[in-house]
Short mmCIF file of C-alpha atoms in Angstrom, two decimals:
data_model
loop_
_atom_site.label_atom_id
_atom_site.label_comp_id
_atom_site.label_asym_id
_atom_site.label_seq_id
_atom_site.Cartn_x
_atom_site.Cartn_y
_atom_site.Cartn_z
CA MET A 1 -26.53 42.63 38.28
CA ALA A 2 -23.47 43.00 36.06
CA THR A 3 -21.17 40.03 35.70
CA GLU A 4 -17.75 40.55 37.18
CA PRO A 5 -15.22 40.86 34.32
CA GLN A 6 -12.77 37.99 34.01
CA LEU A 7 -9.09 38.87 34.12
CA PRO A 8 -7.04 37.39 31.26
CA ILE A 9 -5.46 34.01 31.87
CA ASP A 10 -2.02 33.46 30.36
CA ASP A 11 0.38 30.52 30.24
CA VAL A 12 2.66 32.07 32.85
CA LEU A 13 -0.19 32.07 35.37
CA LEU A 14 -1.16 28.51 34.41
CA VAL A 15 2.44 27.35 34.92
CA ARG A 16 2.46 28.96 38.37
CA PHE A 17 -0.82 27.18 39.09
CA LEU A 18 0.67 23.82 38.02
CA ALA A 19 3.79 24.49 40.10
CA ARG A 20 1.58 25.38 43.11
CA GLU A 21 3.14 28.84 43.27
CA ALA A 22 -0.03 30.82 42.48
CA SER A 23 -1.61 33.07 45.11
CA PRO A 24 -5.04 32.14 46.54
CA ALA A 25 -6.65 34.82 44.36
CA GLU A 26 -4.90 33.43 41.27
CA VAL A 27 -5.96 29.87 42.14
CA GLU A 28 -9.59 30.97 42.34
CA GLN A 29 -9.21 32.87 39.07
CA VAL A 30 -7.88 29.76 37.30
CA ARG A 31 -10.62 27.56 38.76
CA ARG A 32 -13.32 29.90 37.44
CA TRP A 33 -11.59 29.94 34.05
CA LEU A 34 -11.56 26.13 33.97
CA THR A 35 -15.35 25.93 34.20
CA ASP A 36 -15.38 26.61 30.44
CA PRO A 37 -14.88 23.25 28.58
CA VAL A 38 -12.75 24.95 25.90
CA ASN A 39 -10.43 26.35 28.56
CA GLN A 40 -10.30 22.95 30.26
CA ARG A 41 -9.05 21.35 27.03
CA GLU A 42 -6.37 24.03 26.68
CA PHE A 43 -5.32 23.44 30.28
CA ASP A 44 -5.14 19.67 29.69
CA LYS A 45 -2.69 20.22 26.81
CA LEU A 46 -0.45 22.46 28.91
CA SER A 47 -0.69 20.01 31.79
CA ARG A 48 0.57 17.18 29.55
CA VAL A 49 3.58 19.28 28.54
CA TRP A 50 4.19 20.09 32.21
CA THR A 51 4.03 16.40 33.15
CA LEU A 52 6.41 15.51 30.30
CA ALA A 53 8.89 18.08 31.58
CA GLY A 54 8.69 16.51 35.02
CA THR A 55 9.70 13.11 33.65
CA LEU A 56 13.03 14.38 32.36
CA GLN A 57 15.98 13.22 34.43
CA LYS A 58 17.68 16.61 34.19
CA PRO A 59 15.65 19.60 35.48
CA ILE A 60 15.11 22.52 33.14
CA ASP A 61 17.09 25.59 34.22
CA THR A 62 15.14 28.44 32.60
CA ASP A 63 17.68 31.10 33.52
CA ALA A 64 20.53 29.17 31.92
CA ALA A 65 18.30 28.29 29.01
CA TRP A 66 17.48 31.92 28.41
CA GLN A 67 21.16 32.79 28.34
CA ARG A 68 21.75 30.07 25.71
CA VAL A 69 18.77 31.21 23.65
CA ARG A 70 19.88 34.85 23.81
CA THR A 71 23.38 33.83 22.70
CA GLN A 72 21.95 31.84 19.79
CA MET A 73 19.79 34.81 18.74
CA HIS A 74 22.91 36.93 18.19
CA ARG A 75 25.04 34.18 16.66
CA PRO A 76 25.33 33.70 12.87
CA ALA A 77 23.56 30.62 11.55
CA SER A 78 25.72 27.51 11.34
CA PRO A 79 25.16 23.90 10.27
CA VAL A 80 23.68 21.57 12.89
CA THR A 81 24.47 17.90 13.32
CA GLY A 82 21.65 16.53 15.46
CA PRO A 83 17.86 16.50 15.41
CA VAL A 84 16.50 20.02 15.01
CA VAL A 85 13.08 21.36 15.81
CA ARG A 86 11.18 24.29 14.34
CA PRO A 87 7.90 25.59 15.78
CA MET A 88 5.15 26.34 13.29
CA PRO A 89 3.53 29.84 13.30
CA VAL A 90 1.05 30.54 16.08
CA ALA A 91 -1.56 33.27 16.34
CA ASP A 92 -0.09 36.54 17.71
CA LYS A 93 -2.28 36.48 20.82
CA ARG A 94 -0.81 33.14 21.82
CA ILE A 95 2.76 34.36 21.27
CA ASN A 96 2.14 37.37 23.52
CA TRP A 97 1.15 35.02 26.37
CA PHE A 98 4.74 33.86 26.76
CA THR A 99 7.67 35.72 28.24
CA TYR A 100 11.09 35.03 26.75
CA LYS A 101 12.06 32.89 29.74
CA GLN A 102 9.05 30.63 29.26
CA ILE A 103 9.92 30.30 25.56
CA ALA A 104 13.44 29.30 26.57
CA ALA A 105 12.05 26.57 28.81
CA VAL A 106 9.87 25.23 26.00
CA LEU A 107 12.84 25.26 23.62
CA VAL A 108 14.95 23.28 26.07
CA LEU A 109 12.10 20.81 26.59
CA ALA A 110 11.83 20.40 22.82
CA VAL A 111 15.56 19.72 22.45
CA LEU A 112 15.60 17.24 25.33
CA THR A 113 12.59 15.32 24.03
CA GLY A 114 13.50 15.57 20.34
CA VAL A 115 10.22 17.20 19.26
CA THR A 116 8.65 20.60 18.86
CA ILE A 117 5.30 21.37 20.49
CA TRP A 118 3.12 23.89 18.66
CA GLN A 119 -0.47 24.87 18.13
CA TRP A 120 -2.49 24.58 14.93
CA THR A 121 -5.17 27.26 14.81
CA ARG A 122 -8.57 27.29 13.18
CA PRO A 123 -8.48 29.74 10.22
CA GLY A 124 -9.98 33.08 11.11
CA THR A 125 -10.47 32.32 14.80
CA GLY A 126 -7.03 32.19 16.35
CA GLN A 127 -8.38 29.40 18.56
CA PRO A 128 -6.27 26.26 18.96
CA ALA A 129 -7.77 23.23 17.23
CA VAL A 130 -5.14 20.61 18.04
CA ALA A 131 -1.61 20.43 19.40
CA LEU A 132 0.90 19.01 16.93
CA LEU A 133 4.39 17.65 17.43
CA SER A 134 7.16 17.79 14.86
CA ALA A 135 10.44 15.83 14.90
CA THR A 136 13.22 16.77 12.47
CA THR A 137 16.55 15.01 11.88
CA THR A 138 19.69 16.07 10.02
CA THR A 139 22.72 13.76 10.29
CA THR A 140 21.36 11.19 12.75
CA THR A 141 18.31 8.93 12.97
CA GLN A 142 15.72 9.31 15.72
CA ARG A 143 13.28 6.87 17.38
CA LEU A 144 9.79 8.04 18.28
CA ILE A 145 6.74 6.58 20.02
CA LEU A 146 3.47 8.03 18.76
CA PRO A 147 0.44 8.69 21.03
CA ASP A 148 -1.16 5.36 20.02
CA GLY A 149 1.98 3.37 20.87
CA SER A 150 3.14 3.04 17.25
CA ARG A 151 6.92 3.14 16.87
CA VAL A 152 8.83 5.14 14.27
CA LEU A 153 12.46 5.25 13.20
CA LEU A 154 13.00 8.59 11.46
CA ASN A 155 15.89 8.47 9.00
CA ARG A 156 18.40 11.28 8.46
CA ASN A 157 17.27 14.56 6.87
CA SER A 158 13.61 13.82 7.55
CA ARG A 159 10.65 15.36 9.32
CA LEU A 160 7.55 13.78 10.87
CA THR A 161 4.55 15.81 12.05
CA TYR A 162 1.82 14.21 14.16
CA PRO A 163 -0.86 15.25 16.69
CA ALA A 164 -0.32 15.05 20.42
CA ARG A 165 -3.55 13.07 20.49
CA PHE A 166 -5.04 11.27 17.49
CA ALA A 167 -8.57 12.07 16.31
CA ASP A 168 -11.51 9.85 17.20
CA SER A 169 -11.83 8.36 13.70
CA SER A 170 -8.29 8.04 12.35
CA ARG A 171 -4.57 8.36 12.99
CA THR A 172 -2.78 10.60 10.49
CA VAL A 173 0.85 11.76 10.31
CA VAL A 174 2.76 13.77 7.71
CA LEU A 175 6.22 12.70 6.51
CA ARG A 176 8.91 14.51 4.60
CA GLY A 177 11.94 12.28 4.08
CA GLU A 178 12.07 8.66 5.22
CA ALA A 179 10.78 6.66 8.18
CA PHE A 180 10.09 3.06 9.20
CA PHE A 181 6.75 2.54 10.95
CA GLU A 182 5.63 -0.23 13.31
CA VAL A 183 1.94 0.59 13.65
CA ALA A 184 -0.06 -0.44 16.71
CA HIS A 185 -3.07 -2.46 15.55
CA ASP A 186 -6.41 -0.68 15.90
CA ALA A 187 -9.05 -1.77 13.39
CA ALA A 188 -11.39 1.05 14.42
CA HIS A 189 -8.80 3.76 13.75
CA PRO A 190 -6.88 3.39 10.45
CA PHE A 191 -3.34 4.76 10.40
CA SER A 192 -2.38 7.05 7.51
CA VAL A 193 0.91 8.57 6.37
CA ARG A 194 0.69 11.58 4.09
CA ALA A 195 3.80 11.95 1.92
CA GLY A 196 3.62 14.60 -0.77
CA ALA A 197 0.84 13.79 -3.22
CA ALA A 198 0.57 10.19 -1.98
CA SER A 199 -0.77 8.53 1.13
CA VAL A 200 -0.38 5.18 2.88
CA ARG A 201 -3.26 3.64 4.86
CA VAL A 202 -2.99 0.68 7.23
CA LEU A 203 -4.63 -0.88 10.29
CA GLY A 204 -1.56 -2.41 11.92
CA THR A 205 1.64 -3.37 10.17
CA SER A 206 5.30 -2.46 9.63
CA PHE A 207 6.47 -0.63 6.55
CA ASN A 208 8.88 1.98 5.24
CA VAL A 209 8.01 5.25 3.51
CA ARG A 210 10.55 7.35 1.62
CA ALA A 211 9.39 10.72 0.26
CA ARG A 212 12.21 12.69 -1.32
CA GLY A 213 12.05 14.99 -4.30
CA ASP A 214 9.12 14.12 -6.54
CA SER A 215 9.03 10.43 -5.67
CA VAL A 216 7.44 8.42 -2.86
CA ARG A 217 8.44 4.80 -2.20
CA VAL A 218 6.66 2.38 0.15
CA ALA A 219 8.07 -0.99 1.23
CA VAL A 220 6.09 -3.46 3.36
CA THR A 221 7.59 -5.98 5.79
CA THR A 222 4.45 -7.19 7.62
CA GLY A 223 0.70 -6.79 7.17
CA ARG A 224 -1.08 -5.06 4.30
CA VAL A 225 -0.76 -1.47 3.10
CA GLN A 226 -2.84 0.59 0.70
CA PHE A 227 -0.63 3.05 -1.20
CA SER A 228 -2.65 5.61 -3.13
CA THR A 229 -2.75 8.94 -4.94
CA SER A 230 -5.76 10.91 -6.13
CA ARG A 231 -5.99 8.71 -9.25
CA GLN A 232 -4.36 5.36 -8.45
CA ALA A 233 -4.04 2.82 -5.66
CA VAL A 234 -2.22 -0.45 -5.00
CA VAL A 235 -2.37 -2.89 -2.09
CA LEU A 236 1.02 -4.15 -0.92
CA ILE A 237 1.77 -7.27 1.11
CA PRO A 238 5.03 -8.34 2.79
CA ASN A 239 8.13 -8.29 0.59
CA GLN A 240 6.51 -5.88 -1.87
CA GLN A 241 7.15 -2.24 -2.60
CA ALA A 242 5.78 0.45 -4.90
CA THR A 243 7.02 3.81 -6.16
CA TYR A 244 5.07 6.91 -7.12
CA LEU A 245 6.70 9.42 -9.52
CA ALA A 246 4.91 12.76 -9.32
CA ARG A 247 6.32 14.18 -12.56
CA MET A 248 4.90 11.22 -14.50
CA ASP A 249 1.92 10.64 -12.18
CA THR A 250 2.65 6.91 -12.17
CA LEU A 251 2.33 4.37 -9.37
CA ARG A 252 4.30 1.16 -9.95
CA ARG A 253 4.55 -2.04 -7.89
CA ILE A 254 8.00 -3.64 -7.57
CA VAL A 255 8.61 -7.24 -6.48
CA PRO A 256 10.60 -8.40 -4.60
CA LEU A 257 11.51 -5.87 -1.95
CA ASN A 258 15.12 -4.62 -1.98
CA ILE A 259 16.24 -5.16 1.62
CA ASN A 260 19.00 -2.57 1.26
CA GLN A 261 16.33 0.12 1.29
CA LEU A 262 15.66 -0.78 4.93
CA ALA A 263 19.31 -0.93 5.97
CA TYR A 264 19.13 2.21 8.13
CA GLN A 265 16.55 0.32 10.22
CA THR A 266 17.79 -3.30 10.02
CA GLY A 267 21.53 -2.70 9.72
CA ARG A 268 21.65 -5.34 6.97
CA LEU A 269 23.12 -4.86 3.49
CA SER A 270 23.16 -7.52 0.77
CA PHE A 271 24.76 -7.24 -2.66
CA VAL A 272 24.56 -9.94 -5.33
CA ASN A 273 26.71 -9.34 -8.41
CA THR A 274 26.03 -5.64 -7.88
CA PRO A 275 27.82 -3.00 -9.98
CA LEU A 276 30.14 -0.85 -7.88
CA THR A 277 28.29 2.30 -9.01
CA GLU A 278 25.05 0.98 -7.49
CA LEU A 279 26.81 -0.33 -4.39
CA VAL A 280 28.45 3.05 -3.72
CA GLN A 281 25.14 4.88 -4.18
CA THR A 282 23.51 2.57 -1.63
CA LEU A 283 26.31 3.20 0.86
CA ARG A 284 25.94 6.95 0.39
CA GLU A 285 22.24 6.77 1.26
CA VAL A 286 22.58 4.35 4.18
CA TYR A 287 25.58 5.95 5.88
CA GLY A 288 25.08 9.57 4.81
CA THR A 289 28.70 9.61 3.66
CA ASP A 290 30.21 11.12 0.51
CA ILE A 291 31.86 8.24 -1.39
CA ARG A 292 33.28 8.67 -4.88
CA LEU A 293 35.05 6.65 -7.56
CA ALA A 294 38.33 8.11 -8.80
CA ASN A 295 37.73 6.46 -12.18
CA PRO A 296 34.19 6.07 -13.59
CA ALA A 297 35.29 2.79 -15.18
CA LEU A 298 35.46 1.28 -11.67
CA GLY A 299 31.68 1.50 -11.55
CA LYS A 300 31.44 -1.55 -13.83
CA CYS A 301 33.16 -3.80 -11.28
CA ARG A 302 30.72 -6.19 -9.59
CA LEU A 303 30.65 -7.59 -6.07
CA THR A 304 28.68 -10.16 -4.05
CA THR A 305 28.83 -9.66 -0.27
CA GLU A 306 26.79 -8.99 2.88
CA PHE A 307 27.19 -6.67 5.86
CA HIS A 308 25.38 -6.46 9.18
CA ASN A 309 25.75 -3.38 11.39
CA GLU A 310 29.26 -2.70 10.14
CA PRO A 311 30.76 0.82 10.26
CA ILE A 312 31.36 2.48 6.91
CA ASP A 313 35.15 2.17 7.08
CA ALA A 314 34.87 -1.59 7.67
CA VAL A 315 32.49 -1.90 4.72
CA LEU A 316 34.79 0.05 2.42
CA GLY A 317 37.70 -2.04 3.66
CA VAL A 318 35.98 -5.22 2.46
CA VAL A 319 35.03 -3.61 -0.85
CA SER A 320 38.56 -2.35 -1.50
CA GLU A 321 40.18 -5.67 -0.57
CA SER A 322 37.76 -7.63 -2.74
CA LEU A 323 38.26 -5.45 -5.81
CA THR A 324 41.94 -4.53 -5.29
CA LEU A 325 41.18 -0.89 -4.59
CA THR A 326 42.50 1.74 -2.20
CA VAL A 327 40.40 4.03 -0.02
CA ARG A 328 41.75 7.58 0.05
CA ARG A 329 40.42 10.26 2.43
CA GLU A 330 40.00 13.79 1.10
CA GLY A 331 38.50 15.69 4.01
CA SER A 332 35.09 14.16 4.64
CA VAL A 333 35.10 12.44 1.24
CA ARG A 334 36.18 8.82 0.77
CA VAL A 335 37.55 8.07 -2.70
CA LEU A 336 38.00 4.57 -4.14
CA THR A 337 41.03 4.38 -6.44
CA GLY A 338 42.89 1.66 -8.35
CA THR A 339 42.63 -0.47 -11.48
CA GLY A 340 39.83 -2.42 -9.83
CA CYS A 341 37.84 -5.60 -10.43
CA GLY A 342 40.37 -7.77 -8.62
CA PHE A 343 43.10 -7.49 -11.23
#
C-alpha cells in the first residue's frame, strides 16, 4: 500500500499551530510531521522564538511592522544610532517559507530583543545545523545574557555572534569589536571567544576582549585566561593583559593592566602624569566623541586626575580648568584651545 504523501510544512503553519489557530486537519498534519526527530528539533527552535516573543511587554503588531518595513525598503540608507541587527544568509528554501508579514514580525522581535535570529546551514544540504544569534552595536553599548547565563557588555561599534544553545562539549562565541565577559563557571564546558586570528579560552572568569583592525587585546580582572594564536599562547591572571598584532604575528604580555581600557564597563578613568595627547585619545575611545587639540603642542601637557561615571562635558571641564584651556564646540567636535599647561 502506497504511503500517503506528506504536505509541506512551513513556518506560517507552525506559527498558526503555536497560536492555536490551526484547523484540526492542520493540527494532525503538524503532529505527524513532528514524529521525525529532525523536525522536532526545528519545531523546538521556532517554539523558543515564539515563547521569547510572548515575554515582551509590548505585543508585536505585524501589520504595523510590515508598513514600517515596506517604508524602510523604499527609503535611502541613512546612519543609525542604536544597536543594529543583520540576518546572515539562509538557504533559499527556508526564505520561501516566510511571507513578508512574518519577516516583519521577526524583524520587530529582533529590534525589541537587540539580537538577530538566523539559521546556519550545513554546506551542500540546506538543512539547519544550529540557530545563531548576532548582536551589533553602533553608538551605544548593549548588555547581553548568553544561553549559559554568562553576561556580556558589548561596547560601541561591535558585534557578537553566539549560538542559541551551546554545544555539548564547549561554549564558543565570535567577537568583532570589544566586549567585557563575565563567564558562568562550568569546568566541563570551556568558554571560548574567537577574535580574528586569536582565541581566548576560559572556564569561568571575567575579562575584556578588544578586536579592532589587526590587533586583539585581552585584559583579565578575575580568574585565568588562555590567550592563543595558531603559533603562540600565554596564560593571563588578574591585573594582566596581552596584545596580539597580526601584521607582526606577535603575542605580548603587558603588566599591569591599564584600568582605563575597561572604563566603558567600570565607568572609572585614572590618569597619572598622563600626556594630554594620550588622555584625549582615551576619552575618544571611551566616550565615542571627537575631541581635538587646537595646537599640537598642547599634547605635551600632563595631568593627574580621576573620574567615575562622569559625562564627557564634565570631564573636559576638569581638564580645561586644570590646564587653563577652553573647550570650543564645532558641531559634534570638541576642541581644546589655549596656551595650556596651567600657565
